[in-house]
mmCIF file of C-alpha atoms in Angstrom:
data_model
loop_
_atom_site.group_PDB
_atom_site.id
_atom_site.type_symbol
_atom_site.label_atom_id
_atom_site.label_comp_id
_atom_site.label_asym_id
_atom_site.label_seq_id
_atom_site.Cartn_x
_atom_site.Cartn_y
_atom_site.Cartn_z
ATOM 1 C CA MET A 272 69.791 12.578 30.385
ATOM 2 C CA PRO A 273 66.567 12.118 28.359
ATOM 3 C CA GLN A 274 66.019 14.597 25.550
ATOM 4 C CA LYS A 275 63.726 17.473 26.554
ATOM 5 C CA ALA A 276 60.714 18.532 24.525
ATOM 6 C CA PHE A 277 60.921 21.759 22.573
ATOM 7 C CA ARG A 278 59.433 24.948 23.941
ATOM 8 C CA PHE A 279 59.664 28.507 22.720
ATOM 9 C CA GLY A 280 59.693 32.046 24.060
ATOM 10 C CA VAL A 281 59.493 35.495 22.546
ATOM 11 C CA VAL A 282 61.540 38.458 23.820
ATOM 12 C CA ALA A 283 59.796 41.829 23.693
ATOM 13 C CA GLY A 284 59.460 45.059 25.641
ATOM 14 C CA ALA A 285 56.369 47.097 26.484
ATOM 15 C CA THR A 286 57.684 50.098 24.589
ATOM 16 C CA GLU A 287 54.541 50.877 22.581
ATOM 17 C CA GLY A 288 52.102 51.196 25.450
ATOM 18 C CA GLY A 289 49.815 48.910 27.394
ATOM 19 C CA ALA A 290 47.290 48.046 24.688
ATOM 20 C CA LYS A 291 49.964 46.952 22.207
ATOM 21 C CA TRP A 292 51.805 45.032 24.923
ATOM 22 C CA ARG A 293 48.702 43.135 25.982
ATOM 23 C CA GLU A 294 47.992 42.377 22.334
ATOM 24 C CA THR A 295 51.519 40.962 21.968
ATOM 25 C CA ALA A 296 51.003 38.758 25.027
ATOM 26 C CA ARG A 297 47.681 37.422 23.759
ATOM 27 C CA ARG A 298 49.129 36.801 20.293
ATOM 28 C CA ALA A 299 52.130 34.934 21.726
ATOM 29 C CA GLU A 300 49.768 32.708 23.689
ATOM 30 C CA GLU A 301 47.541 32.153 20.637
ATOM 31 C CA LEU A 302 50.551 31.104 18.546
ATOM 32 C CA GLY A 303 51.659 28.548 21.123
ATOM 33 C CA TYR A 304 54.698 30.227 22.616
ATOM 34 C CA SER A 305 55.546 29.003 26.103
ATOM 35 C CA THR A 306 56.818 32.307 27.476
ATOM 36 C CA LEU A 307 56.834 36.046 26.939
ATOM 37 C CA LEU A 308 60.197 37.389 28.068
ATOM 38 C CA CYS A 309 60.916 41.022 28.904
ATOM 39 C CA PRO A 310 64.304 42.820 28.889
ATOM 40 C CA ASP A 311 65.564 44.882 31.828
ATOM 41 C CA ASN A 312 66.554 48.424 30.911
ATOM 42 C CA LEU A 313 65.813 51.862 32.379
ATOM 43 C CA ASN A 314 64.834 53.089 28.917
ATOM 44 C CA MET A 315 61.680 50.962 28.829
ATOM 45 C CA PRO A 316 58.914 50.049 31.305
ATOM 46 C CA SER A 317 60.131 47.874 34.158
ATOM 47 C CA PRO A 318 59.876 44.145 33.508
ATOM 48 C CA THR A 319 57.982 43.649 36.762
ATOM 49 C CA ALA A 320 55.134 45.950 35.711
ATOM 50 C CA ALA A 321 55.141 44.775 32.097
ATOM 51 C CA LEU A 322 55.113 41.079 32.959
ATOM 52 C CA ALA A 323 52.326 41.454 35.504
ATOM 53 C CA ALA A 324 50.210 43.149 32.812
ATOM 54 C CA ALA A 325 51.025 40.396 30.295
ATOM 55 C CA ALA A 326 50.027 37.684 32.753
ATOM 56 C CA ALA A 327 46.755 39.458 33.496
ATOM 57 C CA ALA A 328 45.955 39.595 29.770
ATOM 58 C CA THR A 329 46.487 35.849 29.236
ATOM 59 C CA THR A 330 45.500 32.586 30.884
ATOM 60 C CA GLU A 331 48.324 30.078 30.350
ATOM 61 C CA LEU A 332 51.257 32.014 28.880
ATOM 62 C CA ARG A 333 54.311 31.966 31.126
ATOM 63 C CA ILE A 334 56.244 35.184 31.668
ATOM 64 C CA GLY A 335 59.886 35.808 32.410
ATOM 65 C CA SER A 336 62.625 38.390 32.757
ATOM 66 C CA PHE A 337 65.296 38.338 30.046
ATOM 67 C CA VAL A 338 67.168 39.157 32.143
ATOM 68 C CA LEU A 339 67.137 41.098 35.402
ATOM 69 C CA ALA A 340 70.545 42.806 35.413
ATOM 70 C CA SER A 341 72.219 42.400 38.788
ATOM 71 C CA PRO A 342 73.555 46.021 38.924
ATOM 72 C CA LEU A 343 70.045 47.523 38.699
ATOM 73 C CA ARG A 344 68.716 46.292 42.049
ATOM 74 C CA THR A 345 69.981 44.654 45.183
ATOM 75 C CA ALA A 346 69.823 40.865 45.399
ATOM 76 C CA ARG A 347 67.082 41.062 48.016
ATOM 77 C CA ALA A 348 65.016 43.498 45.916
ATOM 78 C CA ALA A 349 65.332 41.268 42.847
ATOM 79 C CA ALA A 350 64.184 38.268 44.866
ATOM 80 C CA TRP A 351 61.245 40.242 46.269
ATOM 81 C CA GLU A 352 60.101 41.211 42.758
ATOM 82 C CA ALA A 353 60.540 37.654 41.499
ATOM 83 C CA HIS A 354 58.691 35.968 44.321
ATOM 84 C CA SER A 355 55.907 38.560 44.078
ATOM 85 C CA LEU A 356 55.421 37.771 40.385
ATOM 86 C CA THR A 357 55.357 34.053 41.154
ATOM 87 C CA VAL A 358 52.625 34.651 43.733
ATOM 88 C CA VAL A 359 50.401 36.993 41.718
ATOM 89 C CA THR A 360 50.657 34.878 38.530
ATOM 90 C CA ASP A 361 49.990 31.578 40.327
ATOM 91 C CA GLY A 362 53.393 30.221 39.404
ATOM 92 C CA ARG A 363 53.633 31.374 35.785
ATOM 93 C CA PHE A 364 56.813 33.441 36.293
ATOM 94 C CA GLU A 365 60.368 32.432 35.360
ATOM 95 C CA LEU A 366 63.190 34.531 36.811
ATOM 96 C CA GLY A 367 65.952 35.303 34.336
ATOM 97 C CA LEU A 368 69.165 36.736 35.782
ATOM 98 C CA GLY A 369 72.352 38.163 34.284
ATOM 99 C CA THR A 370 75.361 40.241 35.262
ATOM 100 C CA GLY A 371 74.375 43.132 32.989
ATOM 101 C CA ARG A 372 75.905 44.672 29.882
ATOM 102 C CA PRO A 373 78.558 47.439 30.171
ATOM 103 C CA GLU A 374 75.999 50.214 29.598
ATOM 104 C CA MET A 375 74.359 49.159 32.869
ATOM 105 C CA ARG A 376 77.152 50.999 34.694
ATOM 106 C CA GLU A 377 75.534 54.343 33.893
ATOM 107 C CA GLN A 378 72.029 53.025 34.611
ATOM 108 C CA ALA A 379 73.099 51.645 37.986
ATOM 109 C CA GLY A 380 74.497 55.097 38.778
ATOM 110 C CA GLU A 381 71.119 56.678 37.996
ATOM 111 C CA LEU A 382 69.625 54.374 40.626
ATOM 112 C CA GLY A 383 72.326 55.221 43.151
ATOM 113 C CA LEU A 384 73.688 51.682 43.010
ATOM 114 C CA PRO A 385 77.242 50.462 42.402
ATOM 115 C CA TYR A 386 77.940 48.664 39.129
ATOM 116 C CA GLY A 387 80.341 46.409 40.985
ATOM 117 C CA SER A 388 83.189 44.231 39.813
ATOM 118 C CA ALA A 389 82.541 41.172 37.676
ATOM 119 C CA GLN A 390 82.788 38.967 40.757
ATOM 120 C CA GLU A 391 80.465 41.194 42.783
ATOM 121 C CA ARG A 392 77.851 41.104 40.027
ATOM 122 C CA LEU A 393 78.188 37.347 39.841
ATOM 123 C CA ASP A 394 77.860 37.045 43.622
ATOM 124 C CA ALA A 395 74.692 39.146 43.439
ATOM 125 C CA ILE A 396 73.137 36.562 41.104
ATOM 126 C CA ALA A 397 73.953 33.758 43.525
ATOM 127 C CA GLU A 398 72.522 35.762 46.430
ATOM 128 C CA THR A 399 69.353 36.519 44.476
ATOM 129 C CA VAL A 400 68.758 32.825 43.824
ATOM 130 C CA ASP A 401 69.307 32.037 47.507
ATOM 131 C CA HIS A 402 66.841 34.750 48.562
ATOM 132 C CA VAL A 403 64.237 33.497 46.064
ATOM 133 C CA ARG A 404 64.542 29.945 47.334
ATOM 134 C CA ARG A 405 63.991 31.161 50.885
ATOM 135 C CA LEU A 406 61.007 33.315 49.937
ATOM 136 C CA ASP A 407 59.426 30.552 47.868
ATOM 137 C CA GLY A 408 59.197 28.167 50.796
ATOM 138 C CA ASP A 409 57.489 25.063 49.465
ATOM 139 C CA GLY A 410 57.012 26.700 46.064
ATOM 140 C CA HIS A 411 59.571 26.999 43.295
ATOM 141 C CA THR A 412 60.296 29.924 40.992
ATOM 142 C CA PRO A 413 62.192 28.560 37.970
ATOM 143 C CA VAL A 414 65.485 30.430 37.632
ATOM 144 C CA MET A 415 67.231 31.029 34.323
ATOM 145 C CA ILE A 416 70.785 32.382 34.228
ATOM 146 C CA ALA A 417 72.298 33.867 31.074
ATOM 147 C CA ALA A 418 75.757 32.321 30.966
ATOM 148 C CA GLY A 419 78.428 34.024 28.882
ATOM 149 C CA GLY A 420 81.729 33.327 30.640
ATOM 150 C CA PRO A 421 83.203 30.325 32.450
ATOM 151 C CA LYS A 422 82.455 31.566 35.965
ATOM 152 C CA VAL A 423 78.812 32.268 35.247
ATOM 153 C CA ARG A 424 78.498 28.951 33.396
ATOM 154 C CA ARG A 425 79.671 27.135 36.514
ATOM 155 C CA LEU A 426 77.316 29.150 38.713
ATOM 156 C CA ALA A 427 74.406 28.549 36.330
ATOM 157 C CA GLY A 428 75.078 24.822 36.243
ATOM 158 C CA ALA A 429 75.104 24.699 40.027
ATOM 159 C CA LYS A 430 72.061 26.896 40.754
ATOM 160 C CA ALA A 431 69.812 27.470 37.724
ATOM 161 C CA ASP A 432 66.883 25.472 36.387
ATOM 162 C CA ILE A 433 67.448 26.932 32.915
ATOM 163 C CA VAL A 434 70.729 28.088 31.404
ATOM 164 C CA THR A 435 70.744 30.354 28.371
ATOM 165 C CA LEU A 436 73.924 30.036 26.325
ATOM 166 C CA ALA A 437 75.035 33.644 25.946
ATOM 167 C CA GLY A 438 78.594 33.528 24.675
ATOM 168 C CA GLY A 439 78.013 35.831 21.685
ATOM 169 C CA VAL A 440 76.580 35.425 18.188
ATOM 170 C CA LEU A 441 79.878 34.499 16.514
ATOM 171 C CA VAL A 442 80.869 31.726 18.935
ATOM 172 C CA THR A 443 81.415 28.484 17.024
ATOM 173 C CA ARG A 444 79.319 25.352 17.480
ATOM 174 C CA LYS A 445 82.410 23.568 18.780
ATOM 175 C CA ASP A 446 82.946 26.204 21.449
ATOM 176 C CA VAL A 447 79.271 26.155 22.413
ATOM 177 C CA ALA A 448 79.486 22.382 22.812
ATOM 178 C CA GLY A 449 82.371 22.968 25.207
ATOM 179 C CA HIS A 450 80.309 25.492 27.143
ATOM 180 C CA VAL A 451 77.536 22.929 27.464
ATOM 181 C CA GLU A 452 80.010 20.422 28.881
ATOM 182 C CA GLU A 453 81.076 22.965 31.516
ATOM 183 C CA ILE A 454 77.466 23.569 32.513
ATOM 184 C CA ARG A 455 76.646 19.855 32.670
ATOM 185 C CA ALA A 456 79.743 19.198 34.787
ATOM 186 C CA ALA A 457 78.728 21.932 37.253
ATOM 187 C CA ALA A 458 75.145 20.651 37.330
ATOM 188 C CA GLY A 459 76.109 17.088 38.204
ATOM 189 C CA ASP A 460 72.911 15.081 38.640
ATOM 190 C CA ARG A 461 70.711 18.194 38.404
ATOM 191 C CA ASP A 462 68.382 18.263 35.382
ATOM 192 C CA VAL A 463 69.092 21.599 33.686
ATOM 193 C CA GLU A 464 67.158 22.922 30.687
ATOM 194 C CA LEU A 465 69.427 24.526 28.067
ATOM 195 C CA ALA A 466 68.201 27.570 26.181
ATOM 196 C CA MET A 467 69.348 29.782 23.331
ATOM 197 C CA ASN A 468 68.176 33.148 22.004
ATOM 198 C CA ILE A 469 67.719 33.564 18.251
ATOM 199 C CA TRP A 470 68.226 37.153 17.147
ATOM 200 C CA VAL A 471 67.360 36.870 13.468
ATOM 201 C CA VAL A 472 64.898 34.770 11.468
ATOM 202 C CA GLY A 473 65.560 34.933 7.736
ATOM 203 C CA ASP A 474 68.240 36.677 5.704
ATOM 204 C CA GLU A 475 67.859 40.282 6.865
ATOM 205 C CA VAL A 476 68.914 41.857 10.166
ATOM 206 C CA PRO A 477 66.729 44.793 11.256
ATOM 207 C CA PRO A 478 68.824 47.968 11.720
ATOM 208 C CA TRP A 479 68.451 48.177 15.500
ATOM 209 C CA ILE A 480 69.430 44.516 15.937
ATOM 210 C CA ARG A 481 72.422 45.071 13.628
ATOM 211 C CA GLY A 482 73.451 48.010 15.807
ATOM 212 C CA PHE A 483 73.018 46.011 18.996
ATOM 213 C CA LEU A 484 74.949 42.980 17.720
ATOM 214 C CA GLY A 485 77.539 44.989 15.814
ATOM 215 C CA THR A 486 77.353 42.688 12.816
ATOM 216 C CA ASP A 487 75.323 42.050 9.665
ATOM 217 C CA ALA A 488 73.546 39.063 8.140
ATOM 218 C CA GLU A 489 76.427 38.220 5.828
ATOM 219 C CA THR A 490 78.831 37.913 8.764
ATOM 220 C CA LEU A 491 76.371 35.821 10.765
ATOM 221 C CA ILE A 492 75.875 33.457 7.830
ATOM 222 C CA GLU A 493 79.611 33.265 7.073
ATOM 223 C CA HIS A 494 80.341 32.256 10.687
ATOM 224 C CA ASP A 495 77.481 29.718 10.847
ATOM 225 C CA SER A 496 76.118 31.798 13.716
ATOM 226 C CA LEU A 497 73.684 30.211 16.130
ATOM 227 C CA GLY A 498 72.087 33.643 16.514
ATOM 228 C CA ILE A 499 70.359 33.349 13.139
ATOM 229 C CA ILE A 500 68.052 30.767 11.600
ATOM 230 C CA ARG A 501 67.010 30.818 7.946
ATOM 231 C CA GLY A 502 65.600 28.864 5.043
ATOM 232 C CA SER A 503 62.316 27.032 4.649
ATOM 233 C CA THR A 504 60.266 25.908 7.625
ATOM 234 C CA ASP A 505 61.550 22.377 7.016
ATOM 235 C CA ALA A 506 65.155 23.568 6.958
ATOM 236 C CA MET A 507 64.748 25.637 10.119
ATOM 237 C CA ALA A 508 63.026 22.775 11.932
ATOM 238 C CA GLU A 509 65.901 20.471 10.973
ATOM 239 C CA GLU A 510 68.380 23.041 12.285
ATOM 240 C CA LEU A 511 66.629 23.310 15.662
ATOM 241 C CA GLU A 512 66.534 19.515 15.897
ATOM 242 C CA ARG A 513 70.266 19.469 15.126
ATOM 243 C CA ARG A 514 70.930 21.957 17.938
ATOM 244 C CA ARG A 515 68.951 19.808 20.348
ATOM 245 C CA ASP A 516 70.697 16.604 19.221
ATOM 246 C CA GLU A 517 74.221 18.051 19.265
ATOM 247 C CA LEU A 518 74.020 20.623 22.061
ATOM 248 C CA GLY A 519 71.028 19.604 24.161
ATOM 249 C CA VAL A 520 69.244 22.932 23.612
ATOM 250 C CA SER A 521 65.475 22.509 23.666
ATOM 251 C CA TYR A 522 64.230 25.958 24.714
ATOM 252 C CA PHE A 523 64.558 28.668 22.084
ATOM 253 C CA SER A 524 63.591 32.309 22.437
ATOM 254 C CA VAL A 525 63.229 34.630 19.481
ATOM 255 C CA ASN A 526 63.273 38.395 19.150
ATOM 256 C CA GLY A 527 59.794 39.918 19.147
ATOM 257 C CA ALA A 528 60.312 41.348 15.660
ATOM 258 C CA PHE A 529 60.004 37.771 14.409
ATOM 259 C CA LEU A 530 57.005 36.699 16.489
ATOM 260 C CA GLU A 531 54.960 35.801 13.408
ATOM 261 C CA ALA A 532 57.815 34.584 11.186
ATOM 262 C CA PHE A 533 58.909 32.039 13.793
ATOM 263 C CA ALA A 534 55.384 30.845 14.565
ATOM 264 C CA PRO A 535 55.367 27.908 12.083
ATOM 265 C CA LEU A 536 58.286 26.383 14.002
ATOM 266 C CA VAL A 537 56.447 26.847 17.288
ATOM 267 C CA GLU A 538 53.424 25.079 15.846
ATOM 268 C CA ARG A 539 55.464 22.235 14.398
ATOM 269 C CA LEU A 540 57.865 21.506 17.269
ATOM 270 C CA SER A 541 56.318 22.594 20.579
ATOM 271 C CA GLY A 542 56.088 19.715 23.009
ATOM 272 C CA LYS A 543 57.878 17.275 20.710
#
């Protein structure tokens, strides 16, 4: 398939209040980011509310969930929220879906919902996509699925518009290439956009990211991790071009802590 042009997103939560969140959205748009992506977690404002506010504060910036965790709402409720955001933003919403991290078990319980088995959580993603397609009618909400394991990679290839490679920060390039092959095989003739989240820009890992990932910069560098990008702007641009050439990844999201540090790459590569 033809090589896709680069585009970039930033992952952030509305944890510092509405004014700061709207400022982040406007700054992301000003810097040329394609999307502002919001995590799904009961310990922060809901992505639905946060993303609606971000869209209202901007004019062209796309918004997306990164990602709605299937245990935290029923498939029909997730589709309702997604389609609603598509409608009120005039098509600027991208629905990101995932099966949820282990800590979602407790959060699902707070909501009175079952965490479900791995297969049940996977089935919920498929059902959500089907509900969204029905609700959209003649419209189309782009769906992104975060694909970590083989079953979700196959599902993502078959149903998603965008697939984020989510196998872990220490997965080798060779293994990631194999994951891409699985996704492409499941997609068949479908034109799927491949995405990747970059956790760290530079040589230092902020403490909370280190705690979340369970690893430090030295380990990431030693393992040639795809979760980190470092060096000069030229070197980082060459690395992103390598990932597109070798893996087909053209859509990169970056943690909000590096919104400004990553901006030169957005300026240089967006749309190319």
